[in-house]
Amino acid sequence: KAGVTQTPRYLIKTRGQQVTLSCSPISGHRSVSWYQQTPGQGLQFLFEYFSETQRNKGNFPGRFSGRQFSNSRSEMNVSTLELGDSALYLCASSIRQGGETQYFGPGTRLLVL
Amino acid sequence: SQQGEEDPQALSIQEGENATMNCSYKTSINNLQWYRQNSGRGLVHLILIRSNEREKHSGRLRVTLDTSKKSSSLLITASRAADTASYFCATDAGNTDKLIFGTGTRLQVFP
């Protein structure tokens, strides 16, 4: 099976802009989770989608949002970008929702200038 | 905030030596997982141990779990240069259904 794919892999934006990241899970996986990784804060949980519904959300402002489509593909959007949003954004898929084994994509590295 | 904290933050060893990393967490859990991350890449799942298990093996990996102390350890035996990576523990933090990651241990294995 193909692994989790994320697009784009690298992105440079300026403050105030918005960005949309995409994630395609492993075939048959219905849960998609998003994480933000920074040197200062480590790996932080953003949200989880299962069957097109947000099941869980981390402690991030409303500028961070996401959605999941009927084919389980997911997108996350960050509006009004801030310098502190520069990070590696990781997507992970799993068969079931919740804290089970997750399979990670390679990540999207976002740089906000 | 982080659910788990790894110790040590960094570890340097020679090939062939064993590497031990520890993870402490704060709340009750259903399971604890260990992941590996090569520099700036996605995470790779290594092993999952459930709260009713005390020890689990997978190849050169040995994981222990002590729920009374809220701690886990990951032992990599006969380490190789290819084991150089960051290692993270992750817990489901009880019934929150979130996977919360620890701060990670950076392992450097010298040939």
PDB file of C-alpha atoms in Angstrom:
ATOM      1  CA  LYS A   1       0.000   0.000   0.000  1.00  0.00           C
ATOM      2  CA  ALA A   2       1.135   3.518  -0.632  1.00  0.00           C
ATOM      3  CA  GLY A   3       2.036   5.476   2.471  1.00  0.00           C
ATOM      4  CA  VAL A   4       0.660   8.755   3.706  1.00  0.00           C
ATOM      5  CA  THR A   5       1.363  11.575   1.296  1.00  0.00           C
ATOM      6  CA  GLN A   6       1.459  15.262   2.021  1.00  0.00           C
ATOM      7  CA  THR A   7       1.549  18.180  -0.359  1.00  0.00           C
ATOM      8  CA  PRO A   8       3.281  20.463  -0.743  1.00  0.00           C
ATOM      9  CA  ARG A   9       6.502  19.386   0.942  1.00  0.00           C
ATOM     10  CA  TYR A  10       7.855  22.903   1.332  1.00  0.00           C
ATOM     11  CA  LEU A  11       6.108  26.241   1.460  1.00  0.00           C
ATOM     12  CA  ILE A  12       7.161  29.832   2.010  1.00  0.00           C
ATOM     13  CA  LYS A  13       4.514  32.395   2.909  1.00  0.00           C
ATOM     14  CA  THR A  14       4.461  35.899   4.341  1.00  0.00           C
ATOM     15  CA  ARG A  15       2.697  37.105   7.466  1.00  0.00           C
ATOM     16  CA  GLY A  16      -1.003  37.652   7.015  1.00  0.00           C
ATOM     17  CA  GLN A  17      -1.381  35.179   4.189  1.00  0.00           C
ATOM     18  CA  GLN A  18      -3.265  31.913   4.463  1.00  0.00           C
ATOM     19  CA  VAL A  19      -2.146  28.422   3.570  1.00  0.00           C
ATOM     20  CA  THR A  20      -3.796  25.081   2.820  1.00  0.00           C
ATOM     21  CA  LEU A  21      -1.978  21.796   3.330  1.00  0.00           C
ATOM     22  CA  SER A  22      -3.162  18.477   1.974  1.00  0.00           C
ATOM     23  CA  CYS A  23      -2.891  14.934   3.268  1.00  0.00           C
ATOM     24  CA  SER A  24      -3.831  11.645   1.623  1.00  0.00           C
ATOM     25  CA  PRO A  25      -4.043   8.784   4.112  1.00  0.00           C
ATOM     26  CA  ILE A  26      -3.209   5.150   3.577  1.00  0.00           C
ATOM     27  CA  SER A  27      -5.976   3.410   1.653  1.00  0.00           C
ATOM     28  CA  GLY A  28      -8.595   2.115   4.063  1.00  0.00           C
ATOM     29  CA  HIS A  29      -7.610   4.445   6.891  1.00  0.00           C
ATOM     30  CA  ARG A  30     -10.467   6.629   7.994  1.00  0.00           C
ATOM     31  CA  SER A  31      -8.763   8.656  10.689  1.00  0.00           C
ATOM     32  CA  VAL A  32      -6.449  11.549   9.906  1.00  0.00           C
ATOM     33  CA  SER A  33      -4.625  13.559  12.549  1.00  0.00           C
ATOM     34  CA  TRP A  34      -2.552  16.691  12.189  1.00  0.00           C
ATOM     35  CA  TYR A  35       0.427  17.762  14.296  1.00  0.00           C
ATOM     36  CA  GLN A  36       2.631  20.808  14.441  1.00  0.00           C
ATOM     37  CA  GLN A  37       6.303  20.307  15.246  1.00  0.00           C
ATOM     38  CA  THR A  38       8.580  23.156  16.272  1.00  0.00           C
ATOM     39  CA  PRO A  39      11.934  23.168  18.079  1.00  0.00           C
ATOM     40  CA  GLY A  40      10.446  25.098  20.986  1.00  0.00           C
ATOM     41  CA  GLN A  41       7.115  23.334  21.523  1.00  0.00           C
ATOM     42  CA  GLY A  42       7.868  19.885  20.151  1.00  0.00           C
ATOM     43  CA  LEU A  43       5.070  17.813  18.646  1.00  0.00           C
ATOM     44  CA  GLN A  44       1.680  19.359  19.304  1.00  0.00           C
ATOM     45  CA  PHE A  45      -1.649  17.758  18.414  1.00  0.00           C
ATOM     46  CA  LEU A  46      -3.792  19.954  16.192  1.00  0.00           C
ATOM     47  CA  PHE A  47      -6.904  17.921  15.415  1.00  0.00           C
ATOM     48  CA  GLU A  48      -8.227  14.551  14.317  1.00  0.00           C
ATOM     49  CA  TYR A  49     -10.838  13.778  11.696  1.00  0.00           C
ATOM     50  CA  PHE A  50     -12.733  10.537  11.367  1.00  0.00           C
ATOM     51  CA  SER A  51     -15.462   9.899   8.810  1.00  0.00           C
ATOM     52  CA  GLU A  52     -15.482  13.569   7.809  1.00  0.00           C
ATOM     53  CA  THR A  53     -16.069  14.765  11.372  1.00  0.00           C
ATOM     54  CA  GLN A  54     -13.629  16.504  13.677  1.00  0.00           C
ATOM     55  CA  ARG A  55     -13.360  14.165  16.655  1.00  0.00           C
ATOM     56  CA  ASN A  56     -10.727  15.912  18.672  1.00  0.00           C
ATOM     57  CA  LYS A  57      -8.987  19.238  18.800  1.00  0.00           C
ATOM     58  CA  GLY A  58      -5.796  20.503  20.395  1.00  0.00           C
ATOM     59  CA  ASN A  59      -5.127  23.868  21.974  1.00  0.00           C
ATOM     60  CA  PHE A  60      -4.655  25.981  18.890  1.00  0.00           C
ATOM     61  CA  PRO A  61      -6.389  29.217  17.918  1.00  0.00           C
ATOM     62  CA  GLY A  62      -9.293  29.279  15.505  1.00  0.00           C
ATOM     63  CA  ARG A  63      -6.937  30.333  12.709  1.00  0.00           C
ATOM     64  CA  PHE A  64      -6.137  26.633  12.417  1.00  0.00           C
ATOM     65  CA  SER A  65      -8.901  24.619  10.808  1.00  0.00           C
ATOM     66  CA  GLY A  66      -9.294  21.473   8.842  1.00  0.00           C
ATOM     67  CA  ARG A  67     -11.666  19.227   7.042  1.00  0.00           C
ATOM     68  CA  GLN A  68     -11.915  15.701   5.746  1.00  0.00           C
ATOM     69  CA  PHE A  69     -13.482  14.563   2.531  1.00  0.00           C
ATOM     70  CA  SER A  70     -15.520  11.455   1.800  1.00  0.00           C
ATOM     71  CA  ASN A  71     -12.417   9.700   0.426  1.00  0.00           C
ATOM     72  CA  SER A  72     -10.677  10.369   3.790  1.00  0.00           C
ATOM     73  CA  ARG A  73      -8.289  12.897   2.301  1.00  0.00           C
ATOM     74  CA  SER A  74      -7.810  15.839   4.612  1.00  0.00           C
ATOM     75  CA  GLU A  75      -6.797  19.443   4.380  1.00  0.00           C
ATOM     76  CA  MET A  76      -5.745  21.872   7.032  1.00  0.00           C
ATOM     77  CA  ASN A  77      -5.874  25.606   6.676  1.00  0.00           C
ATOM     78  CA  VAL A  78      -4.072  28.315   8.570  1.00  0.00           C
ATOM     79  CA  SER A  79      -5.345  31.832   8.089  1.00  0.00           C
ATOM     80  CA  THR A  80      -3.623  35.115   8.902  1.00  0.00           C
ATOM     81  CA  LEU A  81      -0.219  33.489   9.199  1.00  0.00           C
ATOM     82  CA  GLU A  82       2.135  34.562  11.973  1.00  0.00           C
ATOM     83  CA  LEU A  83       5.897  34.093  12.185  1.00  0.00           C
ATOM     84  CA  GLY A  84       5.351  31.539  14.940  1.00  0.00           C
ATOM     85  CA  ASP A  85       3.411  29.312  12.568  1.00  0.00           C
ATOM     86  CA  SER A  86       6.688  28.334  10.922  1.00  0.00           C
ATOM     87  CA  ALA A  87       6.896  24.614  11.593  1.00  0.00           C
ATOM     88  CA  LEU A  88       6.840  21.106  10.230  1.00  0.00           C
ATOM     89  CA  TYR A  89       3.208  20.048   9.837  1.00  0.00           C
ATOM     90  CA  LEU A  90       2.734  16.323  10.049  1.00  0.00           C
ATOM     91  CA  CYS A  91      -0.267  14.321   9.021  1.00  0.00           C
ATOM     92  CA  ALA A  92      -0.904  10.804  10.274  1.00  0.00           C
ATOM     93  CA  SER A  93      -3.523   8.234   9.416  1.00  0.00           C
ATOM     94  CA  SER A  94      -4.866   5.251  11.281  1.00  0.00           C
ATOM     95  CA  ILE A  95      -7.536   2.648  10.796  1.00  0.00           C
ATOM     96  CA  ARG A  96      -9.466   3.634  13.907  1.00  0.00           C
ATOM     97  CA  GLN A  97      -9.891   6.927  15.641  1.00  0.00           C
ATOM     98  CA  GLY A  98      -8.213   7.670  18.906  1.00  0.00           C
ATOM     99  CA  GLY A  99      -4.774   6.910  20.261  1.00  0.00           C
ATOM    100  CA  GLU A 100      -3.927   3.868  18.198  1.00  0.00           C
ATOM    101  CA  THR A 101      -0.936   3.276  15.939  1.00  0.00           C
ATOM    102  CA  GLN A 102      -0.525   6.138  13.503  1.00  0.00           C
ATOM    103  CA  TYR A 103       1.274   6.218  10.188  1.00  0.00           C
ATOM    104  CA  PHE A 104       2.922   9.499   9.412  1.00  0.00           C
ATOM    105  CA  GLY A 105       3.532  11.334   6.187  1.00  0.00           C
ATOM    106  CA  PRO A 106       6.820  13.117   5.439  1.00  0.00           C
ATOM    107  CA  GLY A 107       5.436  16.469   6.548  1.00  0.00           C
ATOM    108  CA  THR A 108       5.079  19.917   5.046  1.00  0.00           C
ATOM    109  CA  ARG A 109       7.702  22.412   6.123  1.00  0.00           C
ATOM    110  CA  LEU A 110       6.150  25.879   6.304  1.00  0.00           C
ATOM    111  CA  LEU A 111       8.264  28.992   6.600  1.00  0.00           C
ATOM    112  CA  VAL A 112       6.497  32.266   7.359  1.00  0.00           C
ATOM    113  CA  LEU A 113       8.470  35.420   6.589  1.00  0.00           C
TER     114      LEU A 113
ATOM    115  CA  SER B   1       1.591  20.978  27.438  1.00  0.00           C
ATOM    116  CA  GLN B   2       3.496  17.737  26.979  1.00  0.00           C
ATOM    117  CA  GLN B   3       2.027  14.553  28.405  1.00  0.00           C
ATOM    118  CA  GLY B   4       5.333  12.759  28.361  1.00  0.00           C
ATOM    119  CA  GLU B   5       8.905  13.697  28.953  1.00  0.00           C
ATOM    120  CA  GLU B   6      11.833  11.697  27.722  1.00  0.00           C
ATOM    121  CA  ASP B   7      15.096  11.287  29.509  1.00  0.00           C
ATOM    122  CA  PRO B   8      17.851  11.850  28.550  1.00  0.00           C
ATOM    123  CA  GLN B   9      17.290  14.647  26.054  1.00  0.00           C
ATOM    124  CA  ALA B  10      20.339  13.493  24.119  1.00  0.00           C
ATOM    125  CA  LEU B  11      22.402  10.305  24.083  1.00  0.00           C
ATOM    126  CA  SER B  12      25.629   9.479  22.254  1.00  0.00           C
ATOM    127  CA  ILE B  13      26.933   5.934  22.051  1.00  0.00           C
ATOM    128  CA  GLN B  14      29.187   3.718  19.930  1.00  0.00           C
ATOM    129  CA  GLU B  15      27.888   1.108  17.520  1.00  0.00           C
ATOM    130  CA  GLY B  16      27.261  -2.177  19.281  1.00  0.00           C
ATOM    131  CA  GLU B  17      26.350  -0.564  22.589  1.00  0.00           C
ATOM    132  CA  ASN B  18      22.869  -0.576  24.053  1.00  0.00           C
ATOM    133  CA  ALA B  19      20.766   2.581  24.263  1.00  0.00           C
ATOM    134  CA  THR B  20      18.140   3.146  26.924  1.00  0.00           C
ATOM    135  CA  MET B  21      15.598   5.948  26.849  1.00  0.00           C
ATOM    136  CA  ASN B  22      13.003   6.689  29.478  1.00  0.00           C
ATOM    137  CA  CYS B  23       9.588   8.279  29.260  1.00  0.00           C
ATOM    138  CA  SER B  24       7.450   9.619  32.069  1.00  0.00           C
ATOM    139  CA  TYR B  25       3.843  10.664  31.672  1.00  0.00           C
ATOM    140  CA  LYS B  26       1.250  12.355  33.820  1.00  0.00           C
ATOM    141  CA  THR B  27      -2.206  10.828  33.462  1.00  0.00           C
ATOM    142  CA  SER B  28      -3.618   7.334  33.173  1.00  0.00           C
ATOM    143  CA  ILE B  29      -3.270   5.718  29.777  1.00  0.00           C
ATOM    144  CA  ASN B  30      -4.711   2.949  27.651  1.00  0.00           C
ATOM    145  CA  ASN B  31      -1.490   2.452  25.742  1.00  0.00           C
ATOM    146  CA  LEU B  32       1.950   3.920  25.199  1.00  0.00           C
ATOM    147  CA  GLN B  33       3.775   4.009  21.889  1.00  0.00           C
ATOM    148  CA  TRP B  34       7.309   4.708  20.740  1.00  0.00           C
ATOM    149  CA  TYR B  35       8.126   6.433  17.473  1.00  0.00           C
ATOM    150  CA  ARG B  36      11.364   7.237  15.667  1.00  0.00           C
ATOM    151  CA  GLN B  37      12.009  10.345  13.615  1.00  0.00           C
ATOM    152  CA  ASN B  38      14.956  10.777  11.317  1.00  0.00           C
ATOM    153  CA  SER B  39      16.083  14.362  10.938  1.00  0.00           C
ATOM    154  CA  GLY B  40      13.178  16.574   9.848  1.00  0.00           C
ATOM    155  CA  ARG B  41      11.108  13.720   8.493  1.00  0.00           C
ATOM    156  CA  GLY B  42       7.896  11.954   9.407  1.00  0.00           C
ATOM    157  CA  LEU B  43       7.643   9.651  12.382  1.00  0.00           C
ATOM    158  CA  VAL B  44       7.846   5.878  12.145  1.00  0.00           C
ATOM    159  CA  HIS B  45       5.901   3.727  14.586  1.00  0.00           C
ATOM    160  CA  LEU B  46       8.129   1.318  16.513  1.00  0.00           C
ATOM    161  CA  ILE B  47       6.043  -0.419  19.128  1.00  0.00           C
ATOM    162  CA  LEU B  48       2.814  -0.134  21.122  1.00  0.00           C
ATOM    163  CA  ILE B  49       2.409  -1.452  24.656  1.00  0.00           C
ATOM    164  CA  ARG B  50      -0.963  -1.560  26.363  1.00  0.00           C
ATOM    165  CA  SER B  51      -1.561  -0.564  29.956  1.00  0.00           C
ATOM    166  CA  ASN B  52      -2.047  -4.187  31.040  1.00  0.00           C
ATOM    167  CA  GLU B  53       1.317  -5.245  29.567  1.00  0.00           C
ATOM    168  CA  ARG B  54       4.630  -4.879  31.361  1.00  0.00           C
ATOM    169  CA  GLU B  55       7.134  -5.727  28.646  1.00  0.00           C
ATOM    170  CA  LYS B  56       7.197  -6.098  24.900  1.00  0.00           C
ATOM    171  CA  HIS B  57       9.861  -7.017  22.368  1.00  0.00           C
ATOM    172  CA  SER B  58      10.259  -6.290  18.685  1.00  0.00           C
ATOM    173  CA  GLY B  59      13.553  -7.275  17.089  1.00  0.00           C
ATOM    174  CA  ARG B  60      16.305  -5.312  18.845  1.00  0.00           C
ATOM    175  CA  LEU B  61      13.743  -3.226  20.740  1.00  0.00           C
ATOM    176  CA  ARG B  62      12.542  -3.908  24.245  1.00  0.00           C
ATOM    177  CA  VAL B  63       9.901  -1.737  25.881  1.00  0.00           C
ATOM    178  CA  THR B  64       8.831  -1.839  29.504  1.00  0.00           C
ATOM    179  CA  LEU B  65       5.876  -0.118  31.106  1.00  0.00           C
ATOM    180  CA  ASP B  66       5.346   0.622  34.786  1.00  0.00           C
ATOM    181  CA  THR B  67       1.904   2.152  35.217  1.00  0.00           C
ATOM    182  CA  SER B  68       2.383   2.599  38.960  1.00  0.00           C
ATOM    183  CA  LYS B  69       5.326   4.906  38.276  1.00  0.00           C
ATOM    184  CA  LYS B  70       3.806   6.277  35.063  1.00  0.00           C
ATOM    185  CA  SER B  71       6.977   5.499  33.181  1.00  0.00           C
ATOM    186  CA  SER B  72       8.262   3.489  30.250  1.00  0.00           C
ATOM    187  CA  SER B  73      11.665   2.649  28.876  1.00  0.00           C
ATOM    188  CA  LEU B  74      12.884   1.796  25.390  1.00  0.00           C
ATOM    189  CA  LEU B  75      16.008  -0.325  25.057  1.00  0.00           C
ATOM    190  CA  ILE B  76      17.751  -0.650  21.718  1.00  0.00           C
ATOM    191  CA  THR B  77      20.283  -3.463  21.822  1.00  0.00           C
ATOM    192  CA  ALA B  78      23.414  -3.708  19.678  1.00  0.00           C
ATOM    193  CA  SER B  79      22.843  -0.245  18.236  1.00  0.00           C
ATOM    194  CA  ARG B  80      23.801   0.665  14.672  1.00  0.00           C
ATOM    195  CA  ALA B  81      24.661   3.973  13.034  1.00  0.00           C
ATOM    196  CA  ALA B  82      21.293   3.735  11.252  1.00  0.00           C
ATOM    197  CA  ASP B  83      19.563   3.980  14.657  1.00  0.00           C
ATOM    198  CA  THR B  84      20.643   7.620  14.837  1.00  0.00           C
ATOM    199  CA  ALA B  85      17.364   9.512  15.163  1.00  0.00           C
ATOM    200  CA  SER B  86      15.029  11.155  17.650  1.00  0.00           C
ATOM    201  CA  TYR B  87      12.814   8.843  19.665  1.00  0.00           C
ATOM    202  CA  PHE B  88       9.433   9.889  21.041  1.00  0.00           C
ATOM    203  CA  CYS B  89       7.016   8.264  23.393  1.00  0.00           C
ATOM    204  CA  ALA B  90       3.325   8.955  22.884  1.00  0.00           C
ATOM    205  CA  THR B  91       0.331   8.232  25.041  1.00  0.00           C
ATOM    206  CA  ASP B  92      -3.369   8.355  24.470  1.00  0.00           C
ATOM    207  CA  ALA B  93      -3.762  10.293  27.722  1.00  0.00           C
ATOM    208  CA  GLY B  94      -6.581   8.173  29.112  1.00  0.00           C
ATOM    209  CA  ASN B  95      -9.906   8.666  27.395  1.00  0.00           C
ATOM    210  CA  THR B  96      -9.073  11.820  25.493  1.00  0.00           C
ATOM    211  CA  ASP B  97      -8.456   9.914  22.239  1.00  0.00           C
ATOM    212  CA  LYS B  98      -5.618  12.312  21.528  1.00  0.00           C
ATOM    213  CA  LEU B  99      -2.106  11.025  20.919  1.00  0.00           C
ATOM    214  CA  ILE B 100       0.186  13.195  23.009  1.00  0.00           C
ATOM    215  CA  PHE B 101       3.911  13.096  22.328  1.00  0.00           C
ATOM    216  CA  GLY B 102       6.795  13.509  24.695  1.00  0.00           C
ATOM    217  CA  THR B 103       9.736  15.818  24.244  1.00  0.00           C
ATOM    218  CA  GLY B 104      11.963  13.221  22.576  1.00  0.00           C
ATOM    219  CA  THR B 105      15.452  11.792  22.989  1.00  0.00           C
ATOM    220  CA  ARG B 106      18.052  12.505  20.323  1.00  0.00           C
ATOM    221  CA  LEU B 107      20.184   9.395  19.850  1.00  0.00           C
ATOM    222  CA  GLN B 108      23.524   9.582  18.057  1.00  0.00           C
ATOM    223  CA  VAL B 109      25.260   6.297  17.277  1.00  0.00           C
ATOM    224  CA  PHE B 110      28.871   6.621  16.157  1.00  0.00           C
ATOM    225  CA  PRO B 111      30.377   3.996  13.840  1.00  0.00           C
TER     226      PRO B 111
END
